[in-house]
C-alpha cells in the first residue's frame, strides 16, 4: 500500500471528553434508558475507559438502510456496561483456572518423565531449547530476566550447566511450558493423554485474560476458525452435550474465544486430578453464569447472538461439572 493511500484510509482519532463521548454514542443510536447520562458519565470517568467499553458493541447489529443507517439496534449504554462487568468476572475465573492448570501440567509432565525409561529429564529440555531468530536460546531468554525473577537464585545455580526438566518447570513461562509439553509429545507420542496443540488455545486465552483484554466483546462466528477447528477433540467432546444442537455447537465453536474457553474446560477436566478442586472451580463458573450473568438478563433477551453463546457456555460448564462428580 502506498503511503498516500495509507494516510487517506487512516484518520487520527480526537480525544473526547465524557460528555462528547456520550453525544457520540447517542449519534450511533445507543440509548440511555436503563443508565442515565449522569451515571454513564461517572462510569466513563471513574470506572472504565471508552475504547474498552465501546468494544462490546460488536455483538449488536446495525440498521442497514434509511435515515438511521449505521445506528445500533436495541443497544443501551447499560448493556455495554453490563457486558464489561461480566467480562471482568469471567477473566478472573479464567486466570485462576489457568494457574491451577499450569501447576497440574507441570506435575503431570515431571511424573511421566520419571516413569519414562527413555527420558532422563535433560534430553527433552535440550530438544526444547531452540534458538530464536536473534540467536538466543530459550534458556538464554529466561536467564536474561534473572535479576528481576523470583527464581534468580535457582537460575544462578544452574547457569552454565544443562538444565533438568524439574528446574526448567520452575522458571519458565506458561507459553514455554506449552512448547515443552509439545516437544515431549513429539519425542514420545501417545504418553500425553490429550492433544498438546490445545495448550496453545489455553495460552492465548490466559494471556488475554491476564492482560485484561476484552473476551466477550465479539461473539460472532468466524469462518476461518470454523474451517480450521472443526473435527477436533473439542467438537467431539461438545457433541456429547445433548442440550447443545449441532448447529449451535458448530456456530459457537467457530468463535475463537468460545473455542478457547471450551478447550480450557476440557483440559482442566483431563489434567487436574483433584476432584474437589475441579468441582470447586466448576461451581464457581456455575455461580457466575447461573446467578451473576442472569441478574440483568432482560438486557440481552432480544440479542440472539449473546443468548446462544450464553446457553452454549452454561451447558458446557454443566457437562464438565457433572463429569467431575
PDB file of C-alpha atoms in Angstrom:
ATOM      1  CA  UNK A   1       0.000   0.000   0.000  1.00  0.00           C
ATOM      2  CA  UNK A   2       1.312   3.412  -0.955  1.00  0.00           C
ATOM      3  CA  UNK A   3       1.935   5.935   1.849  1.00  0.00           C
ATOM      4  CA  UNK A   4      -0.592   8.400   0.430  1.00  0.00           C
ATOM      5  CA  UNK A   5      -3.309   5.716   0.357  1.00  0.00           C
ATOM      6  CA  UNK A   6      -2.485   4.766   3.914  1.00  0.00           C
ATOM      7  CA  UNK A   7      -2.875   8.362   5.060  1.00  0.00           C
ATOM      8  CA  UNK A   8      -6.242   8.560   3.293  1.00  0.00           C
ATOM      9  CA  UNK A   9      -7.558   5.378   4.971  1.00  0.00           C
ATOM     10  CA  UNK A  10      -6.277   6.157   8.458  1.00  0.00           C
ATOM     11  CA  UNK A  11      -7.850   9.023  10.287  1.00  0.00           C
ATOM     12  CA  UNK A  12      -6.331  10.071  13.582  1.00  0.00           C
ATOM     13  CA  UNK A  13      -8.916   9.950  16.375  1.00  0.00           C
ATOM     14  CA  UNK A  14      -9.638  13.002  18.501  1.00  0.00           C
ATOM     15  CA  UNK A  15      -9.542  12.716  22.285  1.00  0.00           C
ATOM     16  CA  UNK A  16     -13.062  13.424  23.547  1.00  0.00           C
ATOM     17  CA  UNK A  17     -14.433  14.366  26.956  1.00  0.00           C
ATOM     18  CA  UNK A  18     -17.018  12.170  28.709  1.00  0.00           C
ATOM     19  CA  UNK A  19     -19.819  14.473  27.560  1.00  0.00           C
ATOM     20  CA  UNK A  20     -18.564  14.381  23.974  1.00  0.00           C
ATOM     21  CA  UNK A  21     -18.352  10.580  24.145  1.00  0.00           C
ATOM     22  CA  UNK A  22     -21.957  10.379  25.320  1.00  0.00           C
ATOM     23  CA  UNK A  23     -23.018  12.592  22.403  1.00  0.00           C
ATOM     24  CA  UNK A  24     -21.103  10.283  20.051  1.00  0.00           C
ATOM     25  CA  UNK A  25     -22.875   7.231  21.484  1.00  0.00           C
ATOM     26  CA  UNK A  26     -26.281   8.854  21.022  1.00  0.00           C
ATOM     27  CA  UNK A  27     -25.462   9.564  17.374  1.00  0.00           C
ATOM     28  CA  UNK A  28     -24.735   5.843  16.993  1.00  0.00           C
ATOM     29  CA  UNK A  29     -28.239   5.029  18.255  1.00  0.00           C
ATOM     30  CA  UNK A  30     -27.100   3.942  21.718  1.00  0.00           C
ATOM     31  CA  UNK A  31     -29.773   4.851  24.283  1.00  0.00           C
ATOM     32  CA  UNK A  32     -29.676   5.720  27.976  1.00  0.00           C
ATOM     33  CA  UNK A  33     -32.937   4.168  29.172  1.00  0.00           C
ATOM     34  CA  UNK A  34     -31.514   1.946  31.905  1.00  0.00           C
ATOM     35  CA  UNK A  35     -28.499   4.089  32.731  1.00  0.00           C
ATOM     36  CA  UNK A  36     -28.779   7.857  32.966  1.00  0.00           C
ATOM     37  CA  UNK A  37     -26.346  10.097  31.175  1.00  0.00           C
ATOM     38  CA  UNK A  38     -25.070  11.242  34.550  1.00  0.00           C
ATOM     39  CA  UNK A  39     -24.285   7.688  35.692  1.00  0.00           C
ATOM     40  CA  UNK A  40     -22.737   6.949  32.284  1.00  0.00           C
ATOM     41  CA  UNK A  41     -20.508   9.990  32.644  1.00  0.00           C
ATOM     42  CA  UNK A  42     -19.398   8.833  36.095  1.00  0.00           C
ATOM     43  CA  UNK A  43     -18.721   5.313  34.805  1.00  0.00           C
ATOM     44  CA  UNK A  44     -16.572   6.592  31.934  1.00  0.00           C
ATOM     45  CA  UNK A  45     -14.628   8.964  34.159  1.00  0.00           C
ATOM     46  CA  UNK A  46     -14.037   6.689  37.132  1.00  0.00           C
ATOM     47  CA  UNK A  47     -14.525   3.009  36.286  1.00  0.00           C
ATOM     48  CA  UNK A  48     -13.745   2.270  32.662  1.00  0.00           C
ATOM     49  CA  UNK A  49     -12.437   3.885  29.520  1.00  0.00           C
ATOM     50  CA  UNK A  50     -14.408   4.378  26.367  1.00  0.00           C
ATOM     51  CA  UNK A  51     -12.325   2.266  23.980  1.00  0.00           C
ATOM     52  CA  UNK A  52     -12.759  -0.896  26.083  1.00  0.00           C
ATOM     53  CA  UNK A  53     -16.445  -0.271  26.819  1.00  0.00           C
ATOM     54  CA  UNK A  54     -17.327   0.542  23.211  1.00  0.00           C
ATOM     55  CA  UNK A  55     -15.745  -2.710  22.008  1.00  0.00           C
ATOM     56  CA  UNK A  56     -18.789  -4.705  23.151  1.00  0.00           C
ATOM     57  CA  UNK A  57     -20.948  -3.019  20.502  1.00  0.00           C
ATOM     58  CA  UNK A  58     -19.676  -5.659  18.032  1.00  0.00           C
ATOM     59  CA  UNK A  59     -22.271  -8.042  19.479  1.00  0.00           C
ATOM     60  CA  UNK A  60     -25.077  -5.851  18.090  1.00  0.00           C
ATOM     61  CA  UNK A  61     -26.466  -5.358  14.614  1.00  0.00           C
ATOM     62  CA  UNK A  62     -26.679  -2.024  12.803  1.00  0.00           C
ATOM     63  CA  UNK A  63     -29.512  -0.512  10.807  1.00  0.00           C
ATOM     64  CA  UNK A  64     -28.594  -1.027   7.166  1.00  0.00           C
ATOM     65  CA  UNK A  65     -30.860   1.454   5.389  1.00  0.00           C
ATOM     66  CA  UNK A  66     -32.750   4.687   5.889  1.00  0.00           C
ATOM     67  CA  UNK A  67     -32.043   7.837   7.834  1.00  0.00           C
ATOM     68  CA  UNK A  68     -30.797   5.810  10.810  1.00  0.00           C
ATOM     69  CA  UNK A  69     -28.359   3.768   8.732  1.00  0.00           C
ATOM     70  CA  UNK A  70     -25.291   2.819  10.793  1.00  0.00           C
ATOM     71  CA  UNK A  71     -27.037   3.133  14.158  1.00  0.00           C
ATOM     72  CA  UNK A  72     -27.111   0.153  16.511  1.00  0.00           C
ATOM     73  CA  UNK A  73     -30.309  -1.824  17.070  1.00  0.00           C
ATOM     74  CA  UNK A  74     -31.615  -2.216  20.641  1.00  0.00           C
ATOM     75  CA  UNK A  75     -28.375  -1.148  22.284  1.00  0.00           C
ATOM     76  CA  UNK A  76     -28.426   0.744  25.567  1.00  0.00           C
ATOM     77  CA  UNK A  77     -25.378   2.069  27.403  1.00  0.00           C
ATOM     78  CA  UNK A  78     -26.229  -0.192  30.347  1.00  0.00           C
ATOM     79  CA  UNK A  79     -25.852  -3.240  28.089  1.00  0.00           C
ATOM     80  CA  UNK A  80     -22.268  -2.269  27.266  1.00  0.00           C
ATOM     81  CA  UNK A  81     -21.642  -1.571  30.926  1.00  0.00           C
ATOM     82  CA  UNK A  82     -23.033  -4.938  31.992  1.00  0.00           C
ATOM     83  CA  UNK A  83     -21.044  -6.854  29.372  1.00  0.00           C
ATOM     84  CA  UNK A  84     -17.887  -5.096  30.535  1.00  0.00           C
ATOM     85  CA  UNK A  85     -18.561  -6.084  34.148  1.00  0.00           C
ATOM     86  CA  UNK A  86     -19.372  -9.696  33.286  1.00  0.00           C
ATOM     87  CA  UNK A  87     -16.236  -9.915  31.176  1.00  0.00           C
ATOM     88  CA  UNK A  88     -14.194  -8.802  34.177  1.00  0.00           C
ATOM     89  CA  UNK A  89     -15.684 -11.539  36.385  1.00  0.00           C
ATOM     90  CA  UNK A  90     -15.026 -14.116  33.691  1.00  0.00           C
ATOM     91  CA  UNK A  91     -11.398 -13.048  33.238  1.00  0.00           C
ATOM     92  CA  UNK A  92     -10.670 -13.501  36.948  1.00  0.00           C
ATOM     93  CA  UNK A  93     -12.017 -17.044  36.912  1.00  0.00           C
ATOM     94  CA  UNK A  94     -10.111 -17.905  33.735  1.00  0.00           C
ATOM     95  CA  UNK A  95      -6.821 -16.697  35.228  1.00  0.00           C
ATOM     96  CA  UNK A  96      -7.480 -18.747  38.372  1.00  0.00           C
ATOM     97  CA  UNK A  97      -8.249 -21.829  36.286  1.00  0.00           C
ATOM     98  CA  UNK A  98      -5.097 -21.379  34.214  1.00  0.00           C
ATOM     99  CA  UNK A  99      -2.905 -21.089  37.310  1.00  0.00           C
ATOM    100  CA  UNK A 100      -4.342 -24.351  38.620  1.00  0.00           C
ATOM    101  CA  UNK A 101      -3.952 -25.991  35.222  1.00  0.00           C
ATOM    102  CA  UNK A 102      -0.362 -24.786  34.902  1.00  0.00           C
ATOM    103  CA  UNK A 103       0.614 -26.460  38.178  1.00  0.00           C
ATOM    104  CA  UNK A 104      -1.190 -29.669  37.187  1.00  0.00           C
ATOM    105  CA  UNK A 105       0.589 -29.709  33.817  1.00  0.00           C
ATOM    106  CA  UNK A 106       3.987 -29.457  35.495  1.00  0.00           C
ATOM    107  CA  UNK A 107       3.143 -32.282  37.896  1.00  0.00           C
ATOM    108  CA  UNK A 108       1.856 -34.410  35.018  1.00  0.00           C
ATOM    109  CA  UNK A 109       4.946 -33.823  32.873  1.00  0.00           C
ATOM    110  CA  UNK A 110       7.504 -34.494  35.594  1.00  0.00           C
ATOM    111  CA  UNK A 111       5.729 -37.625  36.780  1.00  0.00           C
ATOM    112  CA  UNK A 112       5.518 -39.007  33.258  1.00  0.00           C
ATOM    113  CA  UNK A 113       9.209 -38.303  32.674  1.00  0.00           C
ATOM    114  CA  UNK A 114      10.046 -40.100  35.922  1.00  0.00           C
ATOM    115  CA  UNK A 115       8.123 -43.127  34.631  1.00  0.00           C
ATOM    116  CA  UNK A 116       9.673 -42.946  31.156  1.00  0.00           C
ATOM    117  CA  UNK A 117      12.759 -45.206  30.912  1.00  0.00           C
ATOM    118  CA  UNK A 118      13.862 -43.457  27.701  1.00  0.00           C
ATOM    119  CA  UNK A 119      13.977 -39.934  29.191  1.00  0.00           C
ATOM    120  CA  UNK A 120      16.410 -38.604  31.806  1.00  0.00           C
ATOM    121  CA  UNK A 121      14.869 -35.163  32.246  1.00  0.00           C
ATOM    122  CA  UNK A 122      17.675 -33.467  30.327  1.00  0.00           C
ATOM    123  CA  UNK A 123      17.245 -34.586  26.718  1.00  0.00           C
ATOM    124  CA  UNK A 124      13.719 -33.159  26.387  1.00  0.00           C
ATOM    125  CA  UNK A 125      14.968 -29.801  27.676  1.00  0.00           C
ATOM    126  CA  UNK A 126      17.838 -29.868  25.189  1.00  0.00           C
ATOM    127  CA  UNK A 127      15.393 -30.598  22.374  1.00  0.00           C
ATOM    128  CA  UNK A 128      13.046 -27.816  23.553  1.00  0.00           C
ATOM    129  CA  UNK A 129      15.863 -25.288  23.982  1.00  0.00           C
ATOM    130  CA  UNK A 130      15.776 -23.988  20.411  1.00  0.00           C
ATOM    131  CA  UNK A 131      17.329 -20.786  19.113  1.00  0.00           C
ATOM    132  CA  UNK A 132      15.206 -17.809  18.069  1.00  0.00           C
ATOM    133  CA  UNK A 133      15.902 -15.541  15.040  1.00  0.00           C
ATOM    134  CA  UNK A 134      18.025 -13.285  17.259  1.00  0.00           C
ATOM    135  CA  UNK A 135      20.368 -16.161  18.055  1.00  0.00           C
ATOM    136  CA  UNK A 136      19.235 -16.600  21.672  1.00  0.00           C
ATOM    137  CA  UNK A 137      18.101 -19.921  23.081  1.00  0.00           C
ATOM    138  CA  UNK A 138      15.005 -20.300  25.247  1.00  0.00           C
ATOM    139  CA  UNK A 139      17.212 -20.779  28.296  1.00  0.00           C
ATOM    140  CA  UNK A 140      19.190 -17.640  27.490  1.00  0.00           C
ATOM    141  CA  UNK A 141      15.951 -15.666  27.193  1.00  0.00           C
ATOM    142  CA  UNK A 142      14.906 -16.918  30.618  1.00  0.00           C
ATOM    143  CA  UNK A 143      18.317 -16.122  32.107  1.00  0.00           C
ATOM    144  CA  UNK A 144      18.222 -12.602  30.693  1.00  0.00           C
ATOM    145  CA  UNK A 145      15.422 -11.837  33.168  1.00  0.00           C
ATOM    146  CA  UNK A 146      17.204 -13.423  36.111  1.00  0.00           C
ATOM    147  CA  UNK A 147      17.746 -10.153  38.008  1.00  0.00           C
ATOM    148  CA  UNK A 148      14.018  -9.429  38.166  1.00  0.00           C
ATOM    149  CA  UNK A 149      12.978 -13.050  38.620  1.00  0.00           C
ATOM    150  CA  UNK A 150      11.790 -14.579  41.889  1.00  0.00           C
ATOM    151  CA  UNK A 151      13.755 -17.649  40.769  1.00  0.00           C
ATOM    152  CA  UNK A 152      17.057 -15.821  40.270  1.00  0.00           C
ATOM    153  CA  UNK A 153      18.876 -17.993  42.824  1.00  0.00           C
ATOM    154  CA  UNK A 154      17.706 -21.135  41.029  1.00  0.00           C
ATOM    155  CA  UNK A 155      18.893 -19.681  37.714  1.00  0.00           C
ATOM    156  CA  UNK A 156      22.236 -18.661  39.210  1.00  0.00           C
ATOM    157  CA  UNK A 157      22.913 -22.181  40.498  1.00  0.00           C
ATOM    158  CA  UNK A 158      22.186 -23.784  37.116  1.00  0.00           C
ATOM    159  CA  UNK A 159      23.776 -21.130  34.871  1.00  0.00           C
ATOM    160  CA  UNK A 160      26.376 -22.667  32.568  1.00  0.00           C
ATOM    161  CA  UNK A 161      25.063 -26.191  33.109  1.00  0.00           C
ATOM    162  CA  UNK A 162      22.440 -28.353  31.486  1.00  0.00           C
ATOM    163  CA  UNK A 163      19.031 -27.635  32.963  1.00  0.00           C
ATOM    164  CA  UNK A 164      16.922 -30.596  34.093  1.00  0.00           C
ATOM    165  CA  UNK A 165      13.193 -30.521  33.458  1.00  0.00           C
ATOM    166  CA  UNK A 166      12.305 -30.134  37.156  1.00  0.00           C
ATOM    167  CA  UNK A 167      14.312 -26.883  37.295  1.00  0.00           C
ATOM    168  CA  UNK A 168      13.069 -25.553  33.953  1.00  0.00           C
ATOM    169  CA  UNK A 169       9.467 -26.052  35.077  1.00  0.00           C
ATOM    170  CA  UNK A 170      10.096 -23.667  37.979  1.00  0.00           C
ATOM    171  CA  UNK A 171      11.466 -20.810  35.892  1.00  0.00           C
ATOM    172  CA  UNK A 172       9.644 -20.940  32.577  1.00  0.00           C
ATOM    173  CA  UNK A 173       6.593 -19.051  31.369  1.00  0.00           C
ATOM    174  CA  UNK A 174       3.292 -20.756  30.624  1.00  0.00           C
ATOM    175  CA  UNK A 175       3.995 -20.373  26.906  1.00  0.00           C
ATOM    176  CA  UNK A 176       7.351 -22.122  27.260  1.00  0.00           C
ATOM    177  CA  UNK A 177       5.714 -24.871  29.309  1.00  0.00           C
ATOM    178  CA  UNK A 178       3.245 -25.455  26.472  1.00  0.00           C
ATOM    179  CA  UNK A 179       6.134 -25.698  23.995  1.00  0.00           C
ATOM    180  CA  UNK A 180       7.996 -28.110  26.295  1.00  0.00           C
ATOM    181  CA  UNK A 181       4.993 -30.424  26.552  1.00  0.00           C
ATOM    182  CA  UNK A 182       4.532 -30.294  22.782  1.00  0.00           C
ATOM    183  CA  UNK A 183       8.226 -31.181  22.359  1.00  0.00           C
ATOM    184  CA  UNK A 184       7.890 -34.084  24.788  1.00  0.00           C
ATOM    185  CA  UNK A 185       4.855 -35.354  22.898  1.00  0.00           C
ATOM    186  CA  UNK A 186       6.782 -35.318  19.609  1.00  0.00           C
ATOM    187  CA  UNK A 187       9.649 -37.257  21.201  1.00  0.00           C
ATOM    188  CA  UNK A 188       7.368 -39.731  22.965  1.00  0.00           C
ATOM    189  CA  UNK A 189       3.990 -39.883  21.187  1.00  0.00           C
ATOM    190  CA  UNK A 190       0.869 -41.084  22.991  1.00  0.00           C
ATOM    191  CA  UNK A 191       2.249 -40.645  26.510  1.00  0.00           C
ATOM    192  CA  UNK A 192       0.321 -37.398  26.987  1.00  0.00           C
ATOM    193  CA  UNK A 193      -3.379 -38.111  27.328  1.00  0.00           C
ATOM    194  CA  UNK A 194      -4.535 -35.181  25.186  1.00  0.00           C
ATOM    195  CA  UNK A 195      -3.598 -33.226  22.087  1.00  0.00           C
ATOM    196  CA  UNK A 196      -0.913 -30.726  23.241  1.00  0.00           C
ATOM    197  CA  UNK A 197      -1.918 -28.349  20.446  1.00  0.00           C
ATOM    198  CA  UNK A 198      -4.900 -27.402  22.617  1.00  0.00           C
ATOM    199  CA  UNK A 199      -2.458 -25.793  25.037  1.00  0.00           C
ATOM    200  CA  UNK A 200      -1.940 -23.003  22.506  1.00  0.00           C
ATOM    201  CA  UNK A 201      -5.640 -22.178  22.722  1.00  0.00           C
ATOM    202  CA  UNK A 202      -5.465 -22.060  26.507  1.00  0.00           C
ATOM    203  CA  UNK A 203      -2.283 -19.985  26.429  1.00  0.00           C
ATOM    204  CA  UNK A 204      -3.879 -17.388  24.164  1.00  0.00           C
ATOM    205  CA  UNK A 205      -6.966 -17.185  26.379  1.00  0.00           C
ATOM    206  CA  UNK A 206      -4.846 -16.980  29.529  1.00  0.00           C
ATOM    207  CA  UNK A 207      -2.710 -14.171  28.134  1.00  0.00           C
ATOM    208  CA  UNK A 208      -5.764 -12.208  27.033  1.00  0.00           C
ATOM    209  CA  UNK A 209      -7.407 -12.584  30.442  1.00  0.00           C
ATOM    210  CA  UNK A 210      -4.220 -11.761  32.358  1.00  0.00           C
ATOM    211  CA  UNK A 211      -3.724  -8.587  30.316  1.00  0.00           C
ATOM    212  CA  UNK A 212      -7.370  -7.526  30.810  1.00  0.00           C
ATOM    213  CA  UNK A 213      -8.183  -7.822  27.123  1.00  0.00           C
ATOM    214  CA  UNK A 214     -11.877  -7.998  26.240  1.00  0.00           C
ATOM    215  CA  UNK A 215     -13.044 -11.574  25.793  1.00  0.00           C
ATOM    216  CA  UNK A 216     -16.777 -11.388  25.059  1.00  0.00           C
ATOM    217  CA  UNK A 217     -16.683  -8.198  23.005  1.00  0.00           C
ATOM    218  CA  UNK A 218     -17.302 -10.130  19.774  1.00  0.00           C
ATOM    219  CA  UNK A 219     -19.144 -13.452  19.953  1.00  0.00           C
ATOM    220  CA  UNK A 220     -19.747 -13.739  16.226  1.00  0.00           C
ATOM    221  CA  UNK A 221     -18.643 -16.903  14.383  1.00  0.00           C
ATOM    222  CA  UNK A 222     -15.546 -16.734  12.219  1.00  0.00           C
ATOM    223  CA  UNK A 223     -15.364 -18.870   9.067  1.00  0.00           C
ATOM    224  CA  UNK A 224     -11.566 -19.150   9.341  1.00  0.00           C
ATOM    225  CA  UNK A 225     -11.821 -20.563  12.847  1.00  0.00           C
ATOM    226  CA  UNK A 226     -14.594 -22.943  11.795  1.00  0.00           C
ATOM    227  CA  UNK A 227     -12.656 -24.327   8.848  1.00  0.00           C
ATOM    228  CA  UNK A 228      -9.556 -24.849  10.968  1.00  0.00           C
ATOM    229  CA  UNK A 229     -11.004 -26.351  14.133  1.00  0.00           C
ATOM    230  CA  UNK A 230     -13.988 -28.470  13.071  1.00  0.00           C
ATOM    231  CA  UNK A 231     -13.495 -32.161  13.716  1.00  0.00           C
ATOM    232  CA  UNK A 232     -11.207 -31.578  16.698  1.00  0.00           C
ATOM    233  CA  UNK A 233     -11.485 -33.232  20.102  1.00  0.00           C
ATOM    234  CA  UNK A 234     -13.335 -30.175  21.405  1.00  0.00           C
ATOM    235  CA  UNK A 235     -16.065 -30.616  18.781  1.00  0.00           C
ATOM    236  CA  UNK A 236     -16.224 -34.322  19.639  1.00  0.00           C
ATOM    237  CA  UNK A 237     -16.491 -33.597  23.359  1.00  0.00           C
ATOM    238  CA  UNK A 238     -19.159 -30.938  22.905  1.00  0.00           C
ATOM    239  CA  UNK A 239     -21.178 -33.281  20.694  1.00  0.00           C
ATOM    240  CA  UNK A 240     -21.813 -35.313  23.876  1.00  0.00           C
ATOM    241  CA  UNK A 241     -23.740 -32.387  25.362  1.00  0.00           C
ATOM    242  CA  UNK A 242     -27.256 -33.216  24.181  1.00  0.00           C
ATOM    243  CA  UNK A 243     -28.602 -29.815  25.234  1.00  0.00           C
ATOM    244  CA  UNK A 244     -26.425 -28.239  22.526  1.00  0.00           C
ATOM    245  CA  UNK A 245     -27.636 -28.766  18.963  1.00  0.00           C
ATOM    246  CA  UNK A 246     -25.165 -29.469  16.187  1.00  0.00           C
ATOM    247  CA  UNK A 247     -25.928 -26.110  14.597  1.00  0.00           C
ATOM    248  CA  UNK A 248     -25.306 -24.255  17.864  1.00  0.00           C
ATOM    249  CA  UNK A 249     -22.134 -26.238  18.509  1.00  0.00           C
ATOM    250  CA  UNK A 250     -20.674 -25.519  15.088  1.00  0.00           C
ATOM    251  CA  UNK A 251     -21.664 -21.849  15.245  1.00  0.00           C
ATOM    252  CA  UNK A 252     -20.343 -21.199  18.757  1.00  0.00           C
ATOM    253  CA  UNK A 253     -17.116 -23.143  18.333  1.00  0.00           C
ATOM    254  CA  UNK A 254     -16.480 -21.039  15.231  1.00  0.00           C
ATOM    255  CA  UNK A 255     -15.799 -18.162  17.599  1.00  0.00           C
ATOM    256  CA  UNK A 256     -12.183 -18.177  18.771  1.00  0.00           C
ATOM    257  CA  UNK A 257     -12.850 -17.138  22.367  1.00  0.00           C
ATOM    258  CA  UNK A 258     -15.642 -19.682  22.846  1.00  0.00           C
ATOM    259  CA  UNK A 259     -13.461 -22.401  21.339  1.00  0.00           C
ATOM    260  CA  UNK A 260     -10.517 -21.468  23.564  1.00  0.00           C
ATOM    261  CA  UNK A 261     -12.759 -21.378  26.640  1.00  0.00           C
ATOM    262  CA  UNK A 262     -14.102 -24.829  25.730  1.00  0.00           C
ATOM    263  CA  UNK A 263     -10.521 -26.081  25.380  1.00  0.00           C
ATOM    264  CA  UNK A 264      -9.763 -24.739  28.863  1.00  0.00           C
ATOM    265  CA  UNK A 265     -12.811 -26.516  30.331  1.00  0.00           C
ATOM    266  CA  UNK A 266     -11.758 -29.744  28.628  1.00  0.00           C
ATOM    267  CA  UNK A 267      -8.064 -29.660  29.583  1.00  0.00           C
ATOM    268  CA  UNK A 268      -8.909 -28.622  33.137  1.00  0.00           C
ATOM    269  CA  UNK A 269     -11.038 -31.754  33.443  1.00  0.00           C
ATOM    270  CA  UNK A 270      -8.398 -34.010  31.833  1.00  0.00           C
ATOM    271  CA  UNK A 271      -5.246 -32.725  33.539  1.00  0.00           C
ATOM    272  CA  UNK A 272      -6.302 -31.608  37.034  1.00  0.00           C
ATOM    273  CA  UNK A 273      -6.530 -34.755  39.146  1.00  0.00           C
ATOM    274  CA  UNK A 274      -8.107 -33.348  42.289  1.00  0.00           C
ATOM    275  CA  UNK A 275     -11.875 -33.841  42.106  1.00  0.00           C
ATOM    276  CA  UNK A 276     -12.548 -31.330  44.924  1.00  0.00           C
ATOM    277  CA  UNK A 277     -10.575 -28.642  43.068  1.00  0.00           C
ATOM    278  CA  UNK A 278     -12.392 -29.408  39.816  1.00  0.00           C
ATOM    279  CA  UNK A 279     -15.792 -29.325  41.496  1.00  0.00           C
ATOM    280  CA  UNK A 280     -14.977 -26.077  43.327  1.00  0.00           C
ATOM    281  CA  UNK A 281     -13.863 -24.455  40.072  1.00  0.00           C
ATOM    282  CA  UNK A 282     -16.874 -25.604  38.077  1.00  0.00           C
ATOM    283  CA  UNK A 283     -19.171 -24.470  40.915  1.00  0.00           C
ATOM    284  CA  UNK A 284     -17.608 -21.003  40.713  1.00  0.00           C
ATOM    285  CA  UNK A 285     -18.317 -20.952  36.987  1.00  0.00           C
ATOM    286  CA  UNK A 286     -21.885 -22.155  37.517  1.00  0.00           C
ATOM    287  CA  UNK A 287     -22.403 -19.449  40.122  1.00  0.00           C
ATOM    288  CA  UNK A 288     -21.152 -16.774  37.725  1.00  0.00           C
ATOM    289  CA  UNK A 289     -23.201 -17.979  34.768  1.00  0.00           C
ATOM    290  CA  UNK A 290     -26.352 -19.018  36.633  1.00  0.00           C
ATOM    291  CA  UNK A 291     -26.636 -16.084  39.005  1.00  0.00           C
ATOM    292  CA  UNK A 292     -24.499 -13.041  38.256  1.00  0.00           C
ATOM    293  CA  UNK A 293     -24.884 -13.268  34.483  1.00  0.00           C
ATOM    294  CA  UNK A 294     -28.649 -13.650  34.814  1.00  0.00           C
ATOM    295  CA  UNK A 295     -29.080 -10.680  37.137  1.00  0.00           C
ATOM    296  CA  UNK A 296     -29.887  -8.355  34.247  1.00  0.00           C
ATOM    297  CA  UNK A 297     -30.877 -10.984  31.713  1.00  0.00           C
ATOM    298  CA  UNK A 298     -33.639  -8.750  30.335  1.00  0.00           C
ATOM    299  CA  UNK A 299     -30.891  -6.596  28.805  1.00  0.00           C
ATOM    300  CA  UNK A 300     -29.952  -9.361  26.384  1.00  0.00           C
ATOM    301  CA  UNK A 301     -33.197 -11.243  25.797  1.00  0.00           C
ATOM    302  CA  UNK A 302     -33.523  -9.741  22.294  1.00  0.00           C
ATOM    303  CA  UNK A 303     -29.916 -10.473  21.294  1.00  0.00           C
ATOM    304  CA  UNK A 304     -29.854 -13.930  19.714  1.00  0.00           C
ATOM    305  CA  UNK A 305     -26.053 -13.995  19.456  1.00  0.00           C
ATOM    306  CA  UNK A 306     -25.469 -13.328  23.151  1.00  0.00           C
ATOM    307  CA  UNK A 307     -28.243 -15.707  24.229  1.00  0.00           C
ATOM    308  CA  UNK A 308     -26.910 -18.554  22.062  1.00  0.00           C
ATOM    309  CA  UNK A 309     -23.341 -18.048  23.292  1.00  0.00           C
ATOM    310  CA  UNK A 310     -24.509 -17.963  26.889  1.00  0.00           C
ATOM    311  CA  UNK A 311     -26.534 -21.166  26.555  1.00  0.00           C
ATOM    312  CA  UNK A 312     -23.608 -22.960  24.918  1.00  0.00           C
ATOM    313  CA  UNK A 313     -21.229 -21.910  27.701  1.00  0.00           C
ATOM    314  CA  UNK A 314     -23.510 -22.813  30.600  1.00  0.00           C
ATOM    315  CA  UNK A 315     -24.345 -26.224  29.115  1.00  0.00           C
ATOM    316  CA  UNK A 316     -20.631 -26.892  28.540  1.00  0.00           C
ATOM    317  CA  UNK A 317     -19.820 -25.939  32.136  1.00  0.00           C
ATOM    318  CA  UNK A 318     -22.587 -28.182  33.499  1.00  0.00           C
ATOM    319  CA  UNK A 319     -21.292 -31.010  31.297  1.00  0.00           C
ATOM    320  CA  UNK A 320     -17.836 -30.980  32.872  1.00  0.00           C
ATOM    321  CA  UNK A 321     -19.179 -30.275  36.337  1.00  0.00           C
ATOM    322  CA  UNK A 322     -21.315 -33.435  36.266  1.00  0.00           C
ATOM    323  CA  UNK A 323     -18.429 -35.479  34.814  1.00  0.00           C
ATOM    324  CA  UNK A 324     -16.211 -34.440  37.727  1.00  0.00           C
ATOM    325  CA  UNK A 325     -18.687 -35.584  40.399  1.00  0.00           C
TER     326      UNK A 325
END
